[in-house]
Short mmCIF file of C-alpha atoms in Angstrom, two decimals:
data_model
loop_
_atom_site.label_atom_id
_atom_site.label_comp_id
_atom_site.label_asym_id
_atom_site.label_seq_id
_atom_site.Cartn_x
_atom_site.Cartn_y
_atom_site.Cartn_z
CA UNK A 1 14.64 1.48 -19.92
CA UNK A 2 13.68 4.94 -18.79
CA UNK A 3 10.14 3.73 -18.14
CA UNK A 4 11.53 0.78 -16.26
CA UNK A 5 13.62 3.02 -14.01
CA UNK A 6 10.62 5.20 -13.30
CA UNK A 7 8.59 2.16 -12.33
CA UNK A 8 11.35 1.01 -9.97
CA UNK A 9 11.55 4.53 -8.53
CA UNK A 10 7.83 4.35 -7.80
CA UNK A 11 8.37 1.05 -5.99
CA UNK A 12 11.22 2.68 -4.10
CA UNK A 13 8.99 5.53 -3.00
CA UNK A 14 6.43 3.11 -1.65
CA UNK A 15 8.85 0.66 -0.05
CA UNK A 16 11.92 2.63 1.02
CA UNK A 17 10.60 3.90 4.37
CA UNK A 18 9.73 0.35 5.43
CA UNK A 19 13.04 -1.06 4.18
CA UNK A 20 15.08 1.66 5.91
CA UNK A 21 13.08 1.19 9.11
CA UNK A 22 13.46 -2.60 9.02
CA UNK A 23 17.21 -2.42 8.48
CA UNK A 24 17.62 0.33 11.08
CA UNK A 25 16.05 -2.05 13.56
CA UNK A 26 18.99 -4.41 12.88
CA UNK A 27 21.89 -2.00 12.70
CA UNK A 28 20.60 0.68 15.08
CA UNK A 29 21.85 3.47 12.84
CA UNK A 30 19.51 5.12 10.37
CA UNK A 31 22.31 6.55 8.23
CA UNK A 32 23.79 3.12 7.73
CA UNK A 33 20.32 1.68 7.24
CA UNK A 34 19.64 4.12 4.43
CA UNK A 35 22.89 3.23 2.69
CA UNK A 36 22.06 -0.46 2.89
CA UNK A 37 18.57 0.17 1.58
CA UNK A 38 20.08 2.21 -1.27
CA UNK A 39 22.36 -0.73 -2.11
CA UNK A 40 19.31 -2.95 -2.37
CA UNK A 41 17.69 -0.41 -4.68
CA UNK A 42 20.78 -0.36 -6.91
CA UNK A 43 20.76 -4.17 -6.95
CA UNK A 44 17.12 -4.05 -8.05
CA UNK A 45 17.94 -1.67 -10.91
CA UNK A 46 20.66 -4.07 -12.05
CA UNK A 47 18.84 -7.36 -11.60
CA UNK A 48 15.19 -6.69 -12.33
CA UNK A 49 15.60 -5.88 -16.04
CA UNK A 50 16.85 -9.49 -16.45
CA UNK A 51 14.82 -11.32 -13.83
CA UNK A 52 11.67 -9.25 -14.05
CA UNK A 53 10.13 -7.37 -11.14
CA UNK A 54 9.44 -9.85 -8.33
CA UNK A 55 5.87 -10.51 -7.24
CA UNK A 56 6.47 -8.86 -3.89
CA UNK A 57 9.06 -6.19 -4.67
CA UNK A 58 8.93 -4.84 -1.12
CA UNK A 59 9.83 -8.21 0.39
CA UNK A 60 12.66 -8.55 -2.17
CA UNK A 61 14.11 -5.14 -1.28
CA UNK A 62 13.75 -5.80 2.44
CA UNK A 63 15.39 -9.24 2.17
CA UNK A 64 18.26 -7.94 0.03
CA UNK A 65 18.92 -4.98 2.31
CA UNK A 66 18.85 -7.19 5.40
CA UNK A 67 21.32 -9.59 3.81
CA UNK A 68 23.62 -6.68 3.01
CA UNK A 69 23.30 -5.70 6.65
CA UNK A 70 24.28 -9.18 7.82
CA UNK A 71 27.25 -9.23 5.45
CA UNK A 72 28.38 -5.93 6.82
CA UNK A 73 27.99 -7.05 10.41
CA UNK A 74 29.86 -10.28 9.61
CA UNK A 75 32.77 -8.32 8.24
CA UNK A 76 32.85 -6.33 11.40
CA UNK A 77 34.48 -8.62 13.94
CA UNK A 78 33.72 -6.51 16.95
CA UNK A 79 30.05 -7.01 16.26
CA UNK A 80 30.41 -10.78 15.98
CA UNK A 81 28.19 -11.65 18.88
CA UNK A 82 25.54 -9.23 17.86
CA UNK A 83 25.49 -10.63 14.33
CA UNK A 84 24.95 -14.19 15.54
CA UNK A 85 21.95 -12.92 17.36
CA UNK A 86 20.70 -10.98 14.34
CA UNK A 87 21.35 -13.90 12.01
CA UNK A 88 19.13 -16.09 14.12
CA UNK A 89 16.49 -13.41 14.31
CA UNK A 90 16.45 -13.01 10.54
CA UNK A 91 16.20 -16.77 10.00
CA UNK A 92 13.26 -16.92 12.31
CA UNK A 93 11.63 -14.04 10.47
CA UNK A 94 12.18 -15.63 7.08
CA UNK A 95 11.04 -19.06 8.15
CA UNK A 96 7.87 -17.74 9.60
CA UNK A 97 7.12 -15.41 6.71
CA UNK A 98 4.04 -16.98 5.11
CA UNK A 99 2.19 -17.72 8.34
CA UNK A 100 3.03 -14.67 10.29
CA UNK A 101 2.28 -11.95 7.76
CA UNK A 102 0.24 -10.04 10.29
CA UNK A 103 2.96 -10.18 12.94
CA UNK A 104 5.56 -8.99 10.43
CA UNK A 105 3.25 -6.19 9.38
CA UNK A 106 2.99 -5.11 13.00
CA UNK A 107 6.73 -5.14 13.41
CA UNK A 108 7.14 -3.06 10.24
CA UNK A 109 4.68 -0.53 11.67
CA UNK A 110 6.68 -0.41 14.90
CA UNK A 111 9.90 0.13 12.98
CA UNK A 112 8.33 2.89 10.89
CA UNK A 113 7.24 4.64 14.04
CA UNK A 114 10.74 4.30 15.50
CA UNK A 115 12.14 5.75 12.28
CA UNK A 116 9.80 8.71 12.52
CA UNK A 117 10.76 9.49 16.10
CA UNK A 118 14.46 9.10 15.34
CA UNK A 119 14.41 11.32 12.25
CA UNK A 120 12.54 13.97 14.25
CA UNK A 121 14.78 13.73 17.32
CA UNK A 122 15.18 17.09 19.10
CA UNK A 123 18.97 16.73 19.01
CA UNK A 124 18.63 17.82 15.36
CA UNK A 125 17.82 21.31 14.14
CA UNK A 126 14.36 21.84 12.65
CA UNK A 127 15.84 22.12 9.14
CA UNK A 128 17.71 18.87 9.58
CA UNK A 129 14.63 17.07 10.91
CA UNK A 130 12.57 18.28 7.97
CA UNK A 131 15.11 17.18 5.35
CA UNK A 132 15.72 13.82 7.01
CA UNK A 133 12.02 13.09 7.40
CA UNK A 134 11.24 13.88 3.77
CA UNK A 135 14.15 11.76 2.66
CA UNK A 136 13.69 8.71 4.92
CA UNK A 137 9.92 8.67 5.41
CA UNK A 138 8.61 10.65 2.46
CA UNK A 139 10.76 8.71 -0.01
CA UNK A 140 11.88 11.96 -1.67
CA UNK A 141 15.26 12.22 -3.34
CA UNK A 142 17.73 14.87 -2.23
CA UNK A 143 17.11 16.65 -5.54
CA UNK A 144 13.36 16.73 -4.92
CA UNK A 145 13.83 18.14 -1.41
CA UNK A 146 16.22 20.78 -2.74
CA UNK A 147 13.73 21.78 -5.43
CA UNK A 148 10.90 21.97 -2.90
CA UNK A 149 12.87 24.25 -0.60
CA UNK A 150 14.56 26.21 -3.41
CA UNK A 151 17.92 25.27 -1.93
CA UNK A 152 21.04 24.03 -3.71
CA UNK A 153 21.26 20.23 -3.85
CA UNK A 154 24.66 20.34 -2.13
CA UNK A 155 23.15 22.21 0.83
CA UNK A 156 20.43 19.62 1.38
CA UNK A 157 22.90 16.79 0.88
CA UNK A 158 25.19 18.31 3.51
CA UNK A 159 22.28 18.83 5.85
CA UNK A 160 21.22 15.18 5.60
CA UNK A 161 24.77 13.84 5.98
CA UNK A 162 25.33 16.00 9.03
CA UNK A 163 22.00 15.04 10.56
CA UNK A 164 22.80 11.35 10.24
CA UNK A 165 26.23 11.91 11.76
CA UNK A 166 24.72 13.84 14.66
CA UNK A 167 22.32 10.99 15.40
CA UNK A 168 25.15 8.46 15.36
CA UNK A 169 27.43 10.59 17.53
CA UNK A 170 24.70 11.35 20.02
CA UNK A 171 23.91 7.62 20.11
CA UNK A 172 20.25 8.32 19.64
CA UNK A 173 18.53 4.97 20.19
CA UNK A 174 16.25 3.59 17.48
CA UNK A 175 13.10 3.45 19.55
CA UNK A 176 9.71 4.90 20.32
CA UNK A 177 10.24 7.04 23.44
CA UNK A 178 8.89 5.89 26.78
CA UNK A 179 5.55 7.24 27.97
CA UNK A 180 7.24 9.85 30.17
CA UNK A 181 8.92 11.49 27.17
CA UNK A 182 6.32 10.62 24.60
CA UNK A 183 4.35 13.86 24.61
CA UNK A 184 7.39 16.06 24.12
CA UNK A 185 8.88 13.80 21.45
CA UNK A 186 5.57 13.46 19.62
CA UNK A 187 5.32 17.25 19.61
CA UNK A 188 8.64 17.32 17.75
CA UNK A 189 7.35 14.86 15.12
CA UNK A 190 4.14 16.84 14.64
CA UNK A 191 6.11 20.06 14.40
CA UNK A 192 8.25 18.66 11.58
CA UNK A 193 5.21 17.49 9.60
CA UNK A 194 3.48 20.83 10.05
CA UNK A 195 6.63 22.74 9.06
CA UNK A 196 6.69 20.79 5.81
CA UNK A 197 3.01 21.51 5.27
CA UNK A 198 3.41 25.20 5.95
CA UNK A 199 6.34 25.58 3.62
CA UNK A 200 4.00 24.31 0.92
CA UNK A 201 0.96 26.23 2.14
CA UNK A 202 2.50 29.67 2.45
CA UNK A 203 5.92 29.56 0.91
CA UNK A 204 8.25 31.80 2.89
CA UNK A 205 10.56 32.35 -0.03
CA UNK A 206 10.37 32.57 -3.78
CA UNK A 207 7.82 33.77 -6.27
CA UNK A 208 5.13 31.18 -5.65
CA UNK A 209 2.59 31.64 -2.93
CA UNK A 210 1.90 27.90 -2.57
CA UNK A 211 3.74 24.71 -3.41
CA UNK A 212 1.03 22.04 -3.29
CA UNK A 213 3.44 19.10 -3.61
CA UNK A 214 4.93 19.83 -0.18
CA UNK A 215 1.43 19.98 1.32
CA UNK A 216 0.75 16.56 -0.18
CA UNK A 217 4.00 15.19 1.25
CA UNK A 218 3.11 16.48 4.71
CA UNK A 219 -0.44 15.15 4.49
CA UNK A 220 0.84 11.74 3.47
CA UNK A 221 3.21 11.68 6.46
CA UNK A 222 0.41 12.81 8.77
CA UNK A 223 -1.99 10.18 7.48
CA UNK A 224 0.69 7.50 7.92
CA UNK A 225 1.32 8.65 11.48
CA UNK A 226 -2.41 8.63 12.26
CA UNK A 227 -2.51 4.98 11.20
CA UNK A 228 0.54 4.21 13.35
CA UNK A 229 -0.70 6.07 16.44
CA UNK A 230 -4.50 5.92 16.21
CA UNK A 231 -4.97 6.67 19.89
CA UNK A 232 -3.09 9.98 19.97
CA UNK A 233 -5.67 12.76 19.63
CA UNK A 234 -3.13 15.41 18.61
CA UNK A 235 -2.05 13.33 15.61
CA UNK A 236 -5.66 13.39 14.40
CA UNK A 237 -5.77 17.07 15.30
CA UNK A 238 -2.81 17.81 13.05
CA UNK A 239 -4.21 15.70 10.21
CA UNK A 240 -7.55 17.50 10.57
CA UNK A 241 -5.83 20.87 10.46
CA UNK A 242 -3.83 20.00 7.34
CA UNK A 243 -6.78 18.38 5.52
CA UNK A 244 -8.97 21.42 6.09
CA UNK A 245 -6.28 23.92 5.21
CA UNK A 246 -5.34 21.95 2.11
CA UNK A 247 -8.99 22.02 1.04
CA UNK A 248 -8.45 25.70 0.22
CA UNK A 249 -5.24 25.27 -1.75
CA UNK A 250 -6.77 25.78 -5.16
CA UNK A 251 -8.71 28.88 -4.13
CA UNK A 252 -5.83 30.64 -2.38
CA UNK A 253 -4.26 31.64 -5.66
CA UNK A 254 -5.93 33.86 -8.25
CA UNK A 255 -5.63 33.46 -12.02
CA UNK A 256 -2.40 35.45 -12.24
CA UNK A 257 -0.82 33.83 -9.21
CA UNK A 258 -1.82 36.44 -6.64
CA UNK A 259 -2.92 35.34 -3.14
CA UNK A 260 -6.65 35.30 -2.42
CA UNK A 261 -7.49 35.74 1.27
CA UNK A 262 -9.75 33.30 3.10
CA UNK A 263 -12.85 35.49 3.20
CA UNK A 264 -12.60 36.32 -0.51
CA UNK A 265 -12.24 32.72 -1.64
CA UNK A 266 -14.80 30.94 -3.78
CA UNK A 267 -16.13 28.40 -1.29
CA UNK A 268 -17.74 26.28 -3.97
CA UNK A 269 -14.25 25.49 -5.19
CA UNK A 270 -12.97 24.38 -1.81
CA UNK A 271 -12.10 20.69 -1.84
CA UNK A 272 -15.09 19.22 -0.06
CA UNK A 273 -13.58 15.76 0.06
CA UNK A 274 -10.66 17.09 2.10
CA UNK A 275 -13.03 19.10 4.29
CA UNK A 276 -15.01 15.95 5.03
CA UNK A 277 -11.81 14.05 5.81
CA UNK A 278 -10.65 16.90 8.03
CA UNK A 279 -13.91 17.12 9.94
CA UNK A 280 -13.90 13.39 10.59
CA UNK A 281 -10.26 13.52 11.76
CA UNK A 282 -11.25 16.35 14.10
CA UNK A 283 -14.08 14.21 15.42
CA UNK A 284 -11.57 11.46 16.20
CA UNK A 285 -9.41 13.96 18.07
CA UNK A 286 -12.42 15.16 20.05
CA UNK A 287 -13.56 11.62 20.87
CA UNK A 288 -10.59 11.06 23.15
CA UNK A 289 -12.41 13.06 25.80
CA UNK A 290 -9.30 14.91 26.94
CA UNK A 291 -8.93 18.64 26.41
CA UNK A 292 -8.02 19.56 22.84
CA UNK A 293 -4.34 20.14 22.13
CA UNK A 294 -2.97 23.03 20.06
CA UNK A 295 -3.33 21.28 16.68
CA UNK A 296 -6.86 20.07 17.38
CA UNK A 297 -7.82 23.59 18.51
CA UNK A 298 -6.42 25.09 15.33
CA UNK A 299 -8.27 22.41 13.39
CA UNK A 300 -11.47 23.34 15.22
CA UNK A 301 -10.90 26.95 14.16
CA UNK A 302 -10.28 25.90 10.55
CA UNK A 303 -13.44 23.80 10.78
CA UNK A 304 -15.49 26.89 11.70
CA UNK A 305 -14.48 28.41 8.36
CA UNK A 306 -15.02 25.14 6.51
CA UNK A 307 -18.57 24.78 7.87
CA UNK A 308 -19.62 28.32 6.99
CA UNK A 309 -21.35 28.30 3.60
CA UNK A 310 -20.59 31.98 3.09
CA UNK A 311 -17.98 34.24 4.67
CA UNK A 312 -20.80 36.14 6.40
CA UNK A 313 -22.00 32.97 8.12
CA UNK A 314 -18.66 32.47 9.90
CA UNK A 315 -19.09 31.93 13.64
CA UNK A 316 -16.49 34.51 14.72
CA UNK A 317 -17.49 34.45 18.37
CA UNK A 318 -16.72 30.73 18.48
CA UNK A 319 -13.44 31.29 16.66
CA UNK A 320 -12.49 34.00 19.17
CA UNK A 321 -13.30 31.59 22.02
CA UNK A 322 -11.20 28.84 20.42
CA UNK A 323 -8.27 31.26 20.04
CA UNK A 324 -8.76 32.13 23.68
CA UNK A 325 -8.44 28.43 24.58
CA UNK A 326 -5.41 28.15 22.30
CA UNK A 327 -3.76 31.15 23.96
CA UNK A 328 -4.13 29.44 27.32
CA UNK A 329 -2.20 26.29 26.33
CA UNK A 330 0.09 27.67 23.65
CA UNK A 331 0.34 31.40 24.21
CA UNK A 332 2.22 33.26 21.52
CA UNK A 333 2.06 36.71 19.97
CA UNK A 334 0.94 35.10 16.71
CA UNK A 335 -2.00 33.42 18.43
CA UNK A 336 -2.83 36.74 20.10
CA UNK A 337 -2.79 38.47 16.74
CA UNK A 338 -5.18 35.89 15.30
CA UNK A 339 -7.39 36.23 18.35
CA UNK A 340 -7.46 39.97 17.73
CA UNK A 341 -8.67 39.37 14.16
CA UNK A 342 -11.44 37.05 15.37
CA UNK A 343 -12.47 39.50 18.09
CA UNK A 344 -12.58 42.29 15.53
CA UNK A 345 -14.83 40.21 13.29
CA UNK A 346 -17.10 39.18 16.17
CA UNK A 347 -17.22 42.40 18.17
CA UNK A 348 -16.02 45.14 15.84
CA UNK A 349 -12.68 46.56 14.60
CA UNK A 350 -12.16 48.78 17.65
CA UNK A 351 -12.16 45.78 20.02
CA UNK A 352 -9.68 44.02 17.74
CA UNK A 353 -7.42 47.02 17.40
CA UNK A 354 -7.18 47.28 21.16
CA UNK A 355 -5.74 43.76 21.30
CA UNK A 356 -3.41 44.42 18.37
CA UNK A 357 -2.05 47.56 19.97
CA UNK A 358 -1.07 45.58 23.04
CA UNK A 359 1.21 43.60 20.74
CA UNK A 360 2.88 46.68 19.30
CA UNK A 361 5.98 46.41 21.46
CA UNK A 362 6.26 42.64 21.01
CA UNK A 363 9.87 41.94 20.01
CA UNK A 364 9.19 38.58 18.42
CA UNK A 365 6.75 40.19 16.00
CA UNK A 366 9.33 42.58 14.59
CA UNK A 367 9.69 41.42 11.03
CA UNK A 368 6.33 39.63 11.10
CA UNK A 369 4.45 41.30 8.28
CA UNK A 370 1.03 40.13 9.49
CA UNK A 371 1.14 42.54 12.45
CA UNK A 372 1.21 45.76 10.38
CA UNK A 373 -0.99 44.08 7.79
CA UNK A 374 -3.74 43.26 10.32
CA UNK A 375 -3.36 46.64 12.00
CA UNK A 376 -3.70 48.32 8.62
CA UNK A 377 -6.83 46.34 7.88
CA UNK A 378 -8.49 47.30 11.18
CA UNK A 379 -7.50 50.96 10.79
CA UNK A 380 -8.96 50.93 7.28
CA UNK A 381 -12.23 49.55 8.64
CA UNK A 382 -12.27 52.33 11.23
CA UNK A 383 -11.80 54.88 8.45
CA UNK A 384 -8.30 55.86 9.57
CA UNK A 385 -6.91 55.59 6.03
CA UNK A 386 -3.71 57.56 6.48
CA UNK A 387 -2.52 55.35 9.33
CA UNK A 388 -3.72 52.26 7.48
CA UNK A 389 -1.66 53.16 4.45
CA UNK A 390 1.49 53.46 6.54
CA UNK A 391 0.86 50.03 8.05
CA UNK A 392 0.30 48.36 4.66
CA UNK A 393 3.49 49.92 3.35
CA UNK A 394 5.37 48.74 6.40
CA UNK A 395 4.02 45.20 5.92
CA UNK A 396 4.99 45.26 2.24
CA UNK A 397 8.53 46.25 3.17
CA UNK A 398 8.84 43.29 5.55
CA UNK A 399 7.34 40.36 3.65
CA UNK A 400 9.69 38.07 1.76
CA UNK A 401 7.03 36.83 -0.62
CA UNK A 402 6.77 38.74 -3.86
CA UNK A 403 3.09 38.04 -4.49
CA UNK A 404 2.20 39.14 -1.00
CA UNK A 405 4.19 42.35 -1.32
CA UNK A 406 2.28 43.24 -4.45
CA UNK A 407 -1.06 42.64 -2.73
CA UNK A 408 -0.05 44.80 0.24
CA UNK A 409 1.15 47.65 -1.92
CA UNK A 410 -2.13 47.54 -3.82
CA UNK A 411 -4.03 47.84 -0.55
CA UNK A 412 -1.81 50.76 0.48
CA UNK A 413 -2.54 52.55 -2.77
CA UNK A 414 -6.30 52.05 -2.27
CA UNK A 415 -6.15 54.09 0.94
CA UNK A 416 -7.16 57.71 0.38
CA UNK A 417 -4.48 60.02 1.76
CA UNK B 1 -1.25 14.36 -7.73
CA UNK B 2 -4.48 12.45 -7.65
CA UNK B 3 -5.52 9.42 -9.59
CA UNK B 4 -8.82 7.68 -9.89
CA UNK B 5 -8.61 3.93 -10.18
CA UNK B 6 -11.74 2.75 -11.95
CA UNK B 7 -12.87 -0.86 -11.76
CA UNK B 8 -14.72 -1.98 -14.88
CA UNK B 9 -17.96 -3.89 -14.43
CA UNK B 10 -18.30 -7.56 -15.33
CA UNK B 11 -21.30 -9.81 -15.86
CA UNK B 12 -21.00 -10.87 -12.23
CA UNK B 13 -20.91 -7.34 -10.83
CA UNK B 14 -23.82 -6.36 -13.05
CA UNK B 15 -25.74 -9.38 -11.71
CA UNK B 16 -25.22 -7.96 -8.24
CA UNK B 17 -23.08 -10.88 -7.05
CA UNK B 18 -20.98 -10.04 -4.00
CA UNK B 19 -17.35 -11.15 -3.76
CA UNK B 20 -16.61 -14.35 -1.86
CA UNK B 21 -15.04 -14.27 1.59
CA UNK B 22 -11.50 -14.75 0.28
CA UNK B 23 -11.65 -11.81 -2.13
CA UNK B 24 -13.46 -9.72 0.43
CA UNK B 25 -10.64 -10.26 2.95
CA UNK B 26 -7.95 -9.59 0.34
CA UNK B 27 -9.67 -6.35 -0.71
CA UNK B 28 -10.03 -5.20 2.89
CA UNK B 29 -6.32 -5.82 3.40
CA UNK B 30 -5.48 -3.89 0.22
CA UNK B 31 -7.60 -0.93 1.28
CA UNK B 32 -5.88 -0.98 4.65
CA UNK B 33 -2.48 -0.95 2.91
CA UNK B 34 -3.51 2.12 0.90
CA UNK B 35 -4.66 3.87 4.07
CA UNK B 36 -1.53 2.93 6.01
CA UNK B 37 0.63 4.33 3.23
CA UNK B 38 -1.27 7.60 3.51
CA UNK B 39 -2.34 7.58 -0.14
CA UNK B 40 -6.04 6.67 0.10
CA UNK B 41 -8.49 9.58 -0.17
CA UNK B 42 -11.74 7.78 -0.93
CA UNK B 43 -13.18 4.55 -2.26
CA UNK B 44 -16.66 3.43 -3.20
CA UNK B 45 -18.37 0.45 -4.79
CA UNK B 46 -21.27 1.02 -7.15
CA UNK B 47 -24.58 -0.83 -7.42
CA UNK B 48 -25.29 -2.63 -10.72
CA UNK B 49 -26.45 -0.39 -13.55
CA UNK B 50 -29.95 -1.88 -13.23
CA UNK B 51 -30.43 0.53 -10.33
CA UNK B 52 -29.00 3.45 -12.28
CA UNK B 53 -30.03 5.68 -15.13
CA UNK B 54 -28.55 7.77 -17.89
CA UNK B 55 -29.49 11.27 -18.80
CA UNK B 56 -28.74 11.92 -22.46
CA UNK B 57 -28.22 15.41 -23.79
CA UNK B 58 -28.88 16.31 -27.36
CA UNK B 59 -28.73 20.02 -27.91
CA UNK B 60 -31.30 21.38 -25.49
CA UNK B 61 -33.21 18.10 -25.31
CA UNK B 62 -32.71 15.70 -22.40
CA UNK B 63 -33.83 12.08 -22.26
CA UNK B 64 -33.68 9.83 -19.21
CA UNK B 65 -32.87 6.20 -19.92
CA UNK B 66 -33.23 3.68 -17.09
CA UNK B 67 -30.67 0.92 -16.54
CA UNK B 68 -29.57 -1.77 -16.86
CA UNK B 69 -27.09 -1.11 -19.64
CA UNK B 70 -25.68 -3.91 -21.70
CA UNK B 71 -22.19 -2.72 -22.69
CA UNK B 72 -20.65 -4.13 -19.50
CA UNK B 73 -17.14 -2.99 -20.49
CA UNK B 74 -18.17 0.65 -20.49
CA UNK B 75 -19.59 0.48 -16.98
CA UNK B 76 -17.84 1.23 -13.71
CA UNK B 77 -18.28 -1.04 -10.70
CA UNK B 78 -16.27 0.99 -8.20
CA UNK B 79 -13.32 3.31 -7.69
CA UNK B 80 -10.49 4.42 -5.49
CA UNK B 81 -9.21 7.98 -5.32
CA UNK B 82 -5.55 8.09 -4.33
CA UNK B 83 -2.93 10.82 -3.93
CA UNK B 84 0.55 9.82 -5.07
CA UNK B 85 3.75 11.30 -6.50
CA UNK B 86 3.57 10.00 -10.05
CA UNK B 87 1.60 8.05 -12.63
CA UNK B 88 4.06 5.20 -12.10
CA UNK B 89 3.30 5.12 -8.39
CA UNK B 90 -0.43 4.97 -9.15
CA UNK B 91 0.15 2.03 -11.51
CA UNK B 92 2.34 0.33 -8.92
CA UNK B 93 -0.49 0.54 -6.40
CA UNK B 94 -2.92 -0.96 -8.90
CA UNK B 95 -0.54 -3.87 -9.50
CA UNK B 96 -0.80 -4.64 -5.79
CA UNK B 97 -4.57 -4.86 -5.92
CA UNK B 98 -6.07 -8.35 -5.81
CA UNK B 99 -7.88 -9.22 -9.06
CA UNK B 100 -11.27 -7.58 -8.47
CA UNK B 101 -13.18 -10.40 -10.18
CA UNK B 102 -12.58 -14.01 -11.09
CA UNK B 103 -11.51 -14.34 -14.71
CA UNK B 104 -11.11 -11.19 -16.79
CA UNK B 105 -11.03 -7.88 -14.96
CA UNK B 106 -9.71 -4.40 -15.63
CA UNK B 107 -8.79 -1.35 -13.59
CA UNK B 108 -8.30 1.94 -15.40
CA UNK B 109 -5.89 4.58 -14.05
CA UNK B 110 -6.87 8.19 -14.70
CA UNK B 111 -5.22 11.37 -13.43
CA UNK B 112 -7.48 13.89 -11.72
CA UNK B 113 -7.10 17.56 -12.59
CA UNK B 114 -5.06 19.32 -9.90
CA UNK B 115 -4.07 22.88 -8.96
CA UNK B 116 -1.33 22.98 -11.59
CA UNK B 117 -3.77 22.04 -14.35
CA UNK B 118 -6.29 24.71 -13.38
CA UNK B 119 -3.84 27.45 -14.23
CA UNK B 120 -3.90 26.22 -17.82
CA UNK B 121 -7.65 25.71 -17.86
CA UNK B 122 -8.66 29.18 -16.77
CA UNK B 123 -9.18 31.21 -19.93
CA UNK B 124 -6.85 34.15 -20.25
CA UNK B 125 -8.74 37.34 -19.67
CA UNK B 126 -7.47 40.56 -21.22
CA UNK B 127 -5.69 42.53 -18.52
CA UNK B 128 -7.74 45.39 -17.13
CA UNK B 129 -6.38 48.88 -17.73
CA UNK B 130 -5.83 49.74 -14.05
CA UNK B 131 -4.59 46.41 -12.73
CA UNK B 132 -6.45 47.11 -9.50
CA UNK B 133 -8.65 44.06 -9.08
CA UNK B 134 -7.66 41.90 -6.13
#
């Protein structure tokens, strides 16, 4: 029985985004759609042990959930007219099922895309978008999301309930935004996926430096989106960035769990399959002919590292130029700091330090441990050990990650007073 | 976690017969489904073993044996590499695959070592006296 439940859970993970999306198309409310999809899942757990798992479990779940939706709409008198309409629509869909598989597939893809845009609607906070996306599109349970973010289950549950309510109250339509809004709304979707990835790639809290499962969840969402929107270069840019970064996951952590920095990593152990996938996604982003967006530029930077067979072979001048381009379309102190690192590598630590020192008064970088950490590194290279030590200690005091703190304190202690 | 789905060879695949149009279309659709779901990492089909070879190791001695090999059931005709949440999900995806050959066919599901497994694989080294080794 336990095995059976696990098998049904696996089917749920594969099918639930499509079922929720399909039902949301009918009821125009993703919270309600999820409940109806859940009901279908419960029905499956009750009926399948007797009847056996149907040949097309996805179609079964979709059909059951849609019938629940119709029942609900029927009970709701005020929606009478709408339900007649929907009833007809469903009949047409069911009648045409065998012949129009391709058309149905297309409409499922459209609904999935609508679901993605709705779950990532800017009316929601970033935290809410992340939780809702993992739940509705990643097929994760609330417990799994809570575990991934080291948050109490009740907190995540609350967050999801509130997010759904907000969407209903704000009457957010279940649709792919019009061209005029598309860029801004797509940016919100990409941001959510990358937030999920980053939480896995460099955990901001807790004892672990990486949580690979979250990276996999984000990559899966990104790959799905790339299939749904093959003509959007930034989608491929984001996928490229995540594939290439993920290729280093297993080398970013040393044997006792300590972080290993990019230039110290064993490149032979990088995941060359993911690098290849990332480079080809980057190529797709570049093929569009338009100027590269922020994700594609970051992917191009990651690609410079991926292509270098040894750390010494890294094309730092090109990386500095790419950061320059990035700073022009998405200027931020963090980008500037990274540019400073690349400049230091290409043209010497003094040139880099000059750029870093311009950031010294930057408010938004207060509490950002990479600033003192980079400054310490450049000072150390210039032989200014005493100042370097102070910077490493400052960085160690700021970081929230235990492993990182240890690494920084070790560097501080290596500096001769 | 990653799984490799290994398709066992058959007499037909070893004879180098290509799938008919119907199976070809069904397979293409299946591969597309895997890609659309974001789980597909790689897939390849392999030539018959007649074009392959085996290198046997016995102590320090190596012998090269040219194909073909007769134990069809021990041979691999192709594979998918997928990234999914669980063994059950991997099996569920295999169930959705069209039968790769007419008659008897078999697909084996094997988990690929991942980051979590490496931690256990790396031999424990005695800790150095100073602890200063990042």
